[in-house]
PDB file of C-alpha atoms in Angstrom:
ATOM      1  CA  PHE R   1       0.691   8.428  16.736  1.00 90.00           C
ATOM      2  CA  TRP R   2       3.824   6.221  16.667  1.00 93.00           C
ATOM      3  CA  ARG R   3       4.147   5.814  20.376  1.00 91.00           C
ATOM      4  CA  ILE R   4       0.396   5.061  20.638  1.00 93.00           C
ATOM      5  CA  MET R   5       0.938   2.543  18.395  1.00 94.00           C
ATOM      6  CA  GLN R   6       3.963   0.884  19.991  1.00 93.00           C
ATOM      7  CA  LYS R   7       1.894   0.698  23.243  1.00 94.00           C
ATOM      8  CA  ALA R   8      -1.046  -1.214  21.250  1.00 95.00           C
ATOM      9  CA  ALA R   9       1.299  -3.476  19.903  1.00 95.00           C
ATOM     10  CA  LEU R  10       2.838  -4.229  23.008  1.00 95.00           C
ATOM     11  CA  ALA R  11      -0.655  -4.823  24.758  1.00 97.00           C
ATOM     12  CA  HIS R  12      -1.916  -6.845  22.017  1.00 96.00           C
ATOM     13  CA  ASN R  13       1.406  -8.702  21.136  1.00 94.00           C
ATOM     14  CA  ALA R  14       1.363  -7.692  17.532  1.00 92.00           C
ATOM     15  CA  ASP R  15       4.205  -8.320  14.852  1.00 89.00           C
ATOM     16  CA  VAL R  16       2.823  -5.962  12.340  1.00 91.00           C
ATOM     17  CA  ILE R  17       0.960  -2.625  12.149  1.00 93.00           C
ATOM     18  CA  LEU R  18      -0.777  -1.594   9.283  1.00 93.00           C
ATOM     19  CA  LEU R  19      -1.891   1.970   8.548  1.00 94.00           C
ATOM     20  CA  ASP R  20      -4.646   2.497   6.409  1.00 93.00           C
ATOM     21  CA  LEU R  21      -4.473   6.115   4.933  1.00 93.00           C
ATOM     22  CA  GLY R  22      -6.734   8.485   3.096  1.00 89.00           C
ATOM     23  CA  PRO R  23      -5.042   9.932  -0.141  1.00 87.00           C
ATOM     24  CA  ASN R  24      -3.913  12.883   0.948  1.00 89.00           C
ATOM     25  CA  LEU R  25      -0.593  14.776   1.997  1.00 92.00           C
ATOM     26  CA  GLY R  26      -2.089  16.928   5.123  1.00 93.00           C
ATOM     27  CA  ALA R  27      -0.558  17.136   8.496  1.00 93.00           C
ATOM     28  CA  ILE R  28      -2.045  14.001  10.157  1.00 94.00           C
ATOM     29  CA  ASN R  29      -1.009  11.598   7.413  1.00 94.00           C
ATOM     30  CA  ARG R  30       2.570  13.026   7.511  1.00 95.00           C
ATOM     31  CA  ALA R  31       2.495  12.354  11.562  1.00 94.00           C
ATOM     32  CA  ALA R  32       1.214   8.547  10.438  1.00 94.00           C
ATOM     33  CA  LEU R  33       3.928   8.250   7.726  1.00 95.00           C
ATOM     34  CA  ILE R  34       6.577   9.313   9.777  1.00 95.00           C
ATOM     35  CA  SER R  35       5.614   6.212  11.950  1.00 94.00           C
ATOM     36  CA  ALA R  36       5.847   3.890   9.141  1.00 95.00           C
ATOM     37  CA  ASP R  37       8.805   1.780   8.399  1.00 95.00           C
ATOM     38  CA  TYR R  38       7.463   0.978   4.875  1.00 96.00           C
ATOM     39  CA  VAL R  39       4.904   2.293   2.408  1.00 96.00           C
ATOM     40  CA  VAL R  40       2.615   0.261  -0.027  1.00 96.00           C
ATOM     41  CA  VAL R  41       0.797   2.488  -2.433  1.00 96.00           C
ATOM     42  CA  PRO R  42      -2.604   1.649  -3.699  1.00 94.00           C
ATOM     43  CA  LEU R  43      -3.371   2.658  -7.185  1.00 93.00           C
ATOM     44  CA  SER R  44      -6.302   2.839  -9.682  1.00 89.00           C
ATOM     45  CA  PRO R  45      -5.599   3.116 -13.325  1.00 87.00           C
ATOM     46  CA  ASP R  46      -6.623   6.790 -13.917  1.00 88.00           C
ATOM     47  CA  LEU R  47      -5.382  10.434 -13.709  1.00 90.00           C
ATOM     48  CA  PHE R  48      -6.107  11.171 -10.560  1.00 91.00           C
ATOM     49  CA  SER R  49      -3.862   8.292  -8.968  1.00 91.00           C
ATOM     50  CA  LEU R  50      -0.829   9.222 -11.586  1.00 93.00           C
ATOM     51  CA  GLN R  51      -1.080  12.887 -10.304  1.00 94.00           C
ATOM     52  CA  GLY R  52      -1.019  11.433  -6.642  1.00 93.00           C
ATOM     53  CA  LEU R  53       1.883   9.544  -7.413  1.00 93.00           C
ATOM     54  CA  ARG R  54       3.577  12.458  -8.778  1.00 94.00           C
ATOM     55  CA  ASN R  55       2.993  14.360  -5.621  1.00 94.00           C
ATOM     56  CA  LEU R  56       3.801  11.394  -3.473  1.00 94.00           C
ATOM     57  CA  GLY R  57       7.247  10.856  -4.360  1.00 94.00           C
ATOM     58  CA  PRO R  58       8.727  14.121  -3.841  1.00 95.00           C
ATOM     59  CA  THR R  59       6.985  14.556  -0.426  1.00 95.00           C
ATOM     60  CA  LEU R  60       8.112  11.532   0.941  1.00 95.00           C
ATOM     61  CA  ARG R  61      11.545  12.186   0.176  1.00 95.00           C
ATOM     62  CA  THR R  62      11.258  15.742   1.868  1.00 95.00           C
ATOM     63  CA  TRP R  63       9.513  14.741   4.741  1.00 95.00           C
ATOM     64  CA  ARG R  64      12.145  11.863   5.115  1.00 95.00           C
ATOM     65  CA  GLU R  65      15.318  14.299   4.986  1.00 95.00           C
ATOM     66  CA  GLU R  66      13.296  16.959   7.191  1.00 94.00           C
ATOM     67  CA  TRP R  67      12.892  14.185   9.849  1.00 93.00           C
ATOM     68  CA  GLN R  68      16.253  12.832   9.763  1.00 92.00           C
ATOM     69  CA  GLU R  69      17.576  16.174  10.258  1.00 90.00           C
ATOM     70  CA  ARG R  70      15.214  16.496  13.632  1.00 86.00           C
ATOM     71  CA  LEU R  71      16.525  13.247  14.427  1.00 86.00           C
ATOM     72  CA  ALA R  72      19.984  14.451  14.202  1.00 85.00           C
ATOM     73  CA  LYS R  73      19.305  17.828  16.278  1.00 79.00           C
ATOM     74  CA  THR R  74      17.842  15.297  19.109  1.00 70.00           C
ATOM     75  CA  SER R  75      21.270  13.856  19.594  1.00 63.00           C
ATOM     76  CA  SER R  76      23.309  16.820  19.705  1.00 63.00           C
ATOM     77  CA  PRO R  77      24.576  18.422  22.868  1.00 64.00           C
ATOM     78  CA  GLY R  78      23.599  21.680  23.616  1.00 60.00           C
ATOM     79  CA  LYS R  79      20.349  21.809  22.193  1.00 58.00           C
ATOM     80  CA  LYS R  80      17.349  23.244  24.282  1.00 56.00           C
ATOM     81  CA  GLY R  81      13.668  22.625  23.743  1.00 52.00           C
ATOM     82  CA  LEU R  82      13.903  18.956  22.271  1.00 57.00           C
ATOM     83  CA  ALA R  83      12.729  16.036  23.074  1.00 59.00           C
ATOM     84  CA  THR R  84      15.755  14.317  23.950  1.00 61.00           C
ATOM     85  CA  ASP R  85      14.061  12.107  26.765  1.00 68.00           C
ATOM     86  CA  LEU R  86      11.127  10.802  24.092  1.00 75.00           C
ATOM     87  CA  GLN R  87      11.332   7.709  22.052  1.00 83.00           C
ATOM     88  CA  LEU R  88      11.021   8.609  18.083  1.00 87.00           C
ATOM     89  CA  PRO R  89      10.359   6.755  15.242  1.00 92.00           C
ATOM     90  CA  GLN R  90      13.015   6.521  12.676  1.00 92.00           C
ATOM     91  CA  GLY R  91      10.851   7.679   9.863  1.00 92.00           C
ATOM     92  CA  LYS R  92      12.208   5.657   7.391  1.00 94.00           C
ATOM     93  CA  MET R  93       9.035   5.619   5.032  1.00 94.00           C
ATOM     94  CA  GLN R  94      10.679   2.928   2.346  1.00 95.00           C
ATOM     95  CA  PRO R  95       8.656   2.428  -0.667  1.00 95.00           C
ATOM     96  CA  ILE R  96       8.364  -1.301  -1.216  1.00 96.00           C
ATOM     97  CA  GLY R  97       6.085  -1.080  -4.356  1.00 96.00           C
ATOM     98  CA  TYR R  98       2.179  -0.365  -5.582  1.00 96.00           C
ATOM     99  CA  VAL R  99      -0.702  -2.343  -5.800  1.00 95.00           C
ATOM    100  CA  VAL R 100      -3.253  -1.612  -8.839  1.00 92.00           C
ATOM    101  CA  LEU R 101      -6.889  -2.301  -9.078  1.00 85.00           C
ATOM    102  CA  GLN R 102      -7.979  -3.237 -12.350  1.00 73.00           C
ATOM    103  CA  HIS R 103     -11.348  -2.122 -13.756  1.00 63.00           C
ATOM    104  CA  SER R 104     -14.059  -4.236 -15.392  1.00 59.00           C
ATOM    105  CA  ALA R 105     -12.420  -6.553 -18.506  1.00 55.00           C
ATOM    106  CA  ARG R 106     -15.948  -7.055 -19.965  1.00 52.00           C
ATOM    107  CA  LEU R 107     -16.644  -3.866 -21.414  1.00 48.00           C
ATOM    108  CA  ASP R 108     -14.340  -3.135 -24.616  1.00 47.00           C
ATOM    109  CA  ARG R 109     -13.934   0.705 -24.535  1.00 48.00           C
ATOM    110  CA  PRO R 110     -13.124   1.288 -20.605  1.00 47.00           C
ATOM    111  CA  VAL R 111     -10.445  -1.281 -20.797  1.00 65.00           C
ATOM    112  CA  LYS R 112      -8.541   0.194 -23.369  1.00 73.00           C
ATOM    113  CA  ALA R 113      -8.695   3.813 -21.744  1.00 72.00           C
ATOM    114  CA  TYR R 114      -7.554   1.988 -18.169  1.00 79.00           C
ATOM    115  CA  ASN R 115      -4.750   0.180 -19.962  1.00 82.00           C
ATOM    116  CA  ARG R 116      -3.271   3.571 -21.117  1.00 84.00           C
ATOM    117  CA  TRP R 117      -3.408   4.831 -17.441  1.00 87.00           C
ATOM    118  CA  ILE R 118      -1.702   1.171 -16.103  1.00 89.00           C
ATOM    119  CA  ALA R 119       0.853   1.560 -18.793  1.00 89.00           C
ATOM    120  CA  ARG R 120       2.053   5.134 -17.531  1.00 91.00           C
ATOM    121  CA  ILE R 121       2.128   3.657 -13.638  1.00 93.00           C
ATOM    122  CA  PRO R 122       5.768   2.022 -13.742  1.00 94.00           C
ATOM    123  CA  THR R 123       7.488   5.127 -15.355  1.00 94.00           C
ATOM    124  CA  VAL R 124       5.779   7.573 -12.764  1.00 94.00           C
ATOM    125  CA  TYR R 125       6.740   5.272 -10.025  1.00 95.00           C
ATOM    126  CA  HIS R 126      10.311   4.809 -10.817  1.00 95.00           C
ATOM    127  CA  GLU R 127      10.711   8.616 -11.823  1.00 94.00           C
ATOM    128  CA  ASP R 128       8.680  10.153  -8.851  1.00 94.00           C
ATOM    129  CA  VAL R 129       8.783   7.892  -6.262  1.00 95.00           C
ATOM    130  CA  LEU R 130      11.914   6.300  -6.422  1.00 94.00           C
ATOM    131  CA  ASP R 131      13.713   8.933  -7.941  1.00 92.00           C
ATOM    132  CA  GLN R 132      15.194   6.341 -10.414  1.00 90.00           C
ATOM    133  CA  PRO R 133      14.948   7.267 -14.188  1.00 86.00           C
ATOM    134  CA  LEU R 134      13.066   4.429 -16.420  1.00 81.00           C
ATOM    135  CA  THR R 135      15.131   3.251 -19.314  1.00 78.00           C
ATOM    136  CA  ASP R 136      13.178   0.630 -20.563  1.00 81.00           C
ATOM    137  CA  ASN R 137       9.459   0.858 -21.165  1.00 84.00           C
ATOM    138  CA  ILE R 138       8.399  -2.196 -19.088  1.00 88.00           C
ATOM    139  CA  SER R 139       4.799  -3.190 -18.375  1.00 88.00           C
ATOM    140  CA  VAL R 140       3.229  -3.231 -15.017  1.00 89.00           C
ATOM    141  CA  ALA R 141       3.304  -7.096 -15.149  1.00 86.00           C
ATOM    142  CA  ASP R 142       7.209  -6.873 -15.836  1.00 90.00           C
ATOM    143  CA  ASP R 143       7.497  -4.329 -13.158  1.00 93.00           C
ATOM    144  CA  ARG R 144       9.015  -5.891  -9.814  1.00 93.00           C
ATOM    145  CA  HIS R 145       7.639  -3.023  -7.712  1.00 95.00           C
ATOM    146  CA  CYS R 146       4.221  -3.902  -8.752  1.00 95.00           C
ATOM    147  CA  LEU R 147       3.014  -6.145  -5.917  1.00 95.00           C
ATOM    148  CA  ALA R 148      -0.580  -7.144  -7.472  1.00 93.00           C
ATOM    149  CA  LEU R 149      -2.668  -6.603 -10.065  1.00 89.00           C
ATOM    150  CA  LEU R 150      -6.197  -7.079  -7.969  1.00 87.00           C
ATOM    151  CA  LYS R 151      -9.435  -7.416 -10.076  1.00 81.00           C
ATOM    152  CA  ASN R 152     -12.578  -5.499  -9.618  1.00 78.00           C
ATOM    153  CA  TYR R 153     -14.687  -7.835  -7.506  1.00 79.00           C
ATOM    154  CA  GLN R 154     -17.886  -6.168  -8.720  1.00 75.00           C
ATOM    155  CA  SER R 155     -20.764  -7.309  -6.239  1.00 82.00           C
ATOM    156  CA  LEU R 156     -18.488  -9.041  -3.696  1.00 87.00           C
ATOM    157  CA  MET R 157     -17.320  -5.218  -2.404  1.00 86.00           C
ATOM    158  CA  PRO R 158     -20.937  -4.167  -1.401  1.00 88.00           C
ATOM    159  CA  MET R 159     -21.233  -7.467   0.145  1.00 91.00           C
ATOM    160  CA  ALA R 160     -18.199  -7.467   2.072  1.00 91.00           C
ATOM    161  CA  GLN R 161     -19.119  -3.905   3.506  1.00 91.00           C
ATOM    162  CA  GLU R 162     -22.443  -5.009   4.249  1.00 92.00           C
ATOM    163  CA  ALA R 163     -21.177  -7.974   6.127  1.00 92.00           C
ATOM    164  CA  ARG R 164     -18.451  -5.862   7.951  1.00 93.00           C
ATOM    165  CA  LYS R 165     -15.701  -8.014   6.672  1.00 92.00           C
ATOM    166  CA  PRO R 166     -12.963  -8.702   4.157  1.00 90.00           C
ATOM    167  CA  ILE R 167     -14.189 -10.187   0.868  1.00 90.00           C
ATOM    168  CA  PHE R 168     -12.296 -13.503   1.429  1.00 89.00           C
ATOM    169  CA  HIS R 169     -13.931 -14.032   4.581  1.00 91.00           C
ATOM    170  CA  LEU R 170     -17.406 -14.006   2.955  1.00 91.00           C
ATOM    171  CA  LYS R 171     -19.796 -16.775   3.744  1.00 90.00           C
ATOM    172  CA  PRO R 172     -23.186 -18.393   2.297  1.00 90.00           C
ATOM    173  CA  ALA R 173     -24.775 -16.768   5.271  1.00 89.00           C
ATOM    174  CA  ASP R 174     -23.331 -13.374   3.770  1.00 89.00           C
ATOM    175  CA  GLY R 175     -24.859 -13.932   0.309  1.00 87.00           C
ATOM    176  CA  ALA R 176     -21.568 -15.577  -1.376  1.00 86.00           C
ATOM    177  CA  ILE R 177     -23.538 -18.424  -2.936  1.00 87.00           C
ATOM    178  CA  GLY R 178     -23.100 -20.288  -6.299  1.00 83.00           C
ATOM    179  CA  ALA R 179     -20.450 -18.364  -8.437  1.00 82.00           C
ATOM    180  CA  HIS R 180     -19.875 -16.030  -5.625  1.00 84.00           C
ATOM    181  CA  THR R 181     -18.149 -18.683  -3.590  1.00 86.00           C
ATOM    182  CA  TYR R 182     -15.421 -19.536  -6.326  1.00 84.00           C
ATOM    183  CA  ALA R 183     -14.965 -15.637  -6.554  1.00 86.00           C
ATOM    184  CA  VAL R 184     -14.366 -15.576  -2.707  1.00 89.00           C
ATOM    185  CA  ARG R 185     -11.546 -18.153  -3.161  1.00 87.00           C
ATOM    186  CA  ASN R 186     -10.064 -16.528  -5.633  1.00 87.00           C
ATOM    187  CA  VAL R 187      -9.676 -13.534  -3.773  1.00 89.00           C
ATOM    188  CA  TYR R 188      -8.319 -15.388  -0.950  1.00 90.00           C
ATOM    189  CA  ARG R 189      -5.443 -16.802  -2.895  1.00 91.00           C
ATOM    190  CA  GLU R 190      -5.043 -13.193  -4.437  1.00 91.00           C
ATOM    191  CA  PHE R 191      -4.712 -11.236  -1.040  1.00 91.00           C
ATOM    192  CA  GLU R 192      -2.433 -14.096   0.207  1.00 92.00           C
ATOM    193  CA  LYS R 193      -0.200 -13.390  -2.390  1.00 93.00           C
ATOM    194  CA  LEU R 194      -0.059 -10.125  -2.119  1.00 94.00           C
ATOM    195  CA  ALA R 195       0.377 -10.404   1.524  1.00 93.00           C
ATOM    196  CA  ARG R 196       3.467 -12.424   1.087  1.00 93.00           C
ATOM    197  CA  ALA R 197       4.913 -10.474  -1.399  1.00 94.00           C
ATOM    198  CA  ILE R 198       4.923  -7.429   1.234  1.00 95.00           C
ATOM    199  CA  ALA R 199       6.007  -9.835   4.036  1.00 94.00           C
ATOM    200  CA  GLN R 200       8.937 -10.835   2.181  1.00 93.00           C
ATOM    201  CA  ARG R 201       9.903  -7.380   1.118  1.00 94.00           C
ATOM    202  CA  THR R 202       9.568  -6.158   4.710  1.00 93.00           C
ATOM    203  CA  GLY R 203      11.106  -9.112   6.330  1.00 90.00           C
ATOM    204  CA  VAL R 204       8.254 -10.346   7.979  1.00 89.00           C
ATOM    205  CA  LYS R 205       8.430 -14.230   9.055  1.00 83.00           C
ATOM    206  CA  GLN R 206       5.903 -15.862   7.126  1.00 76.00           C
ATOM    207  CA  LEU R 207       3.838 -19.142   7.932  1.00 65.00           C
ATOM    208  CA  SER R 208       5.552 -22.358   6.465  1.00 62.00           C
ATOM    209  CA  THR R 209       2.188 -23.451   5.028  1.00 56.00           C
ATOM    210  CA  PRO R 210      -0.398 -21.372   3.361  1.00 55.00           C
ATOM    211  CA  THR R 211      -3.842 -21.410   4.965  1.00 54.00           C
ATOM    212  CA  ALA R 212      -6.942 -21.663   3.355  1.00 53.00           C
ATOM    213  CA  PRO R 213     -10.730 -20.109   4.052  1.00 51.00           C
ATOM    214  CA  LEU R 214     -13.077 -22.652   5.211  1.00 46.00           C
TER     215      LEU R 214
END
């Protein structure tokens, strides 16, 4: 995976490679994650995301340690059967934060339930992913590891899927008219803020001036 991505990046003069992986810890995702320098974790405020977070942290640490052992073996003299002539990824897999998708804020009951799950995310992320016990009870809004708290974009999501483009690129011809026009602009600003936060933490060079959708 890593060698294929490096060749594709050279062919297209790419500075950044984004991997969008499914929520599982199988062999394919392991190979893909070993190719990655950084990891951003998308979360929903529910039991399944928290359980997945608890599984992800220890697994990432195990994979990272095992890969470092393999890299050390390839550089050891006298080892046979190792791919010493192949370029290999470093397998850093460094967690840089998480993104939370908010659910609808209109209905009173679901919001309270979701807020309870959201409140547990910082503790689980610190303890299971970073392996750093959290002594203070902080909220997602105050957690520096929270990259963004994104809204539920309601009808914009199926509209974007039908148009086969990102939400923030929707046009009136795609159905984004009236109030949807303002929502699309807000989405653009939110995703730009998220992209810049990720770029800052990964050392990616940013544009000096922000761009805006037409």
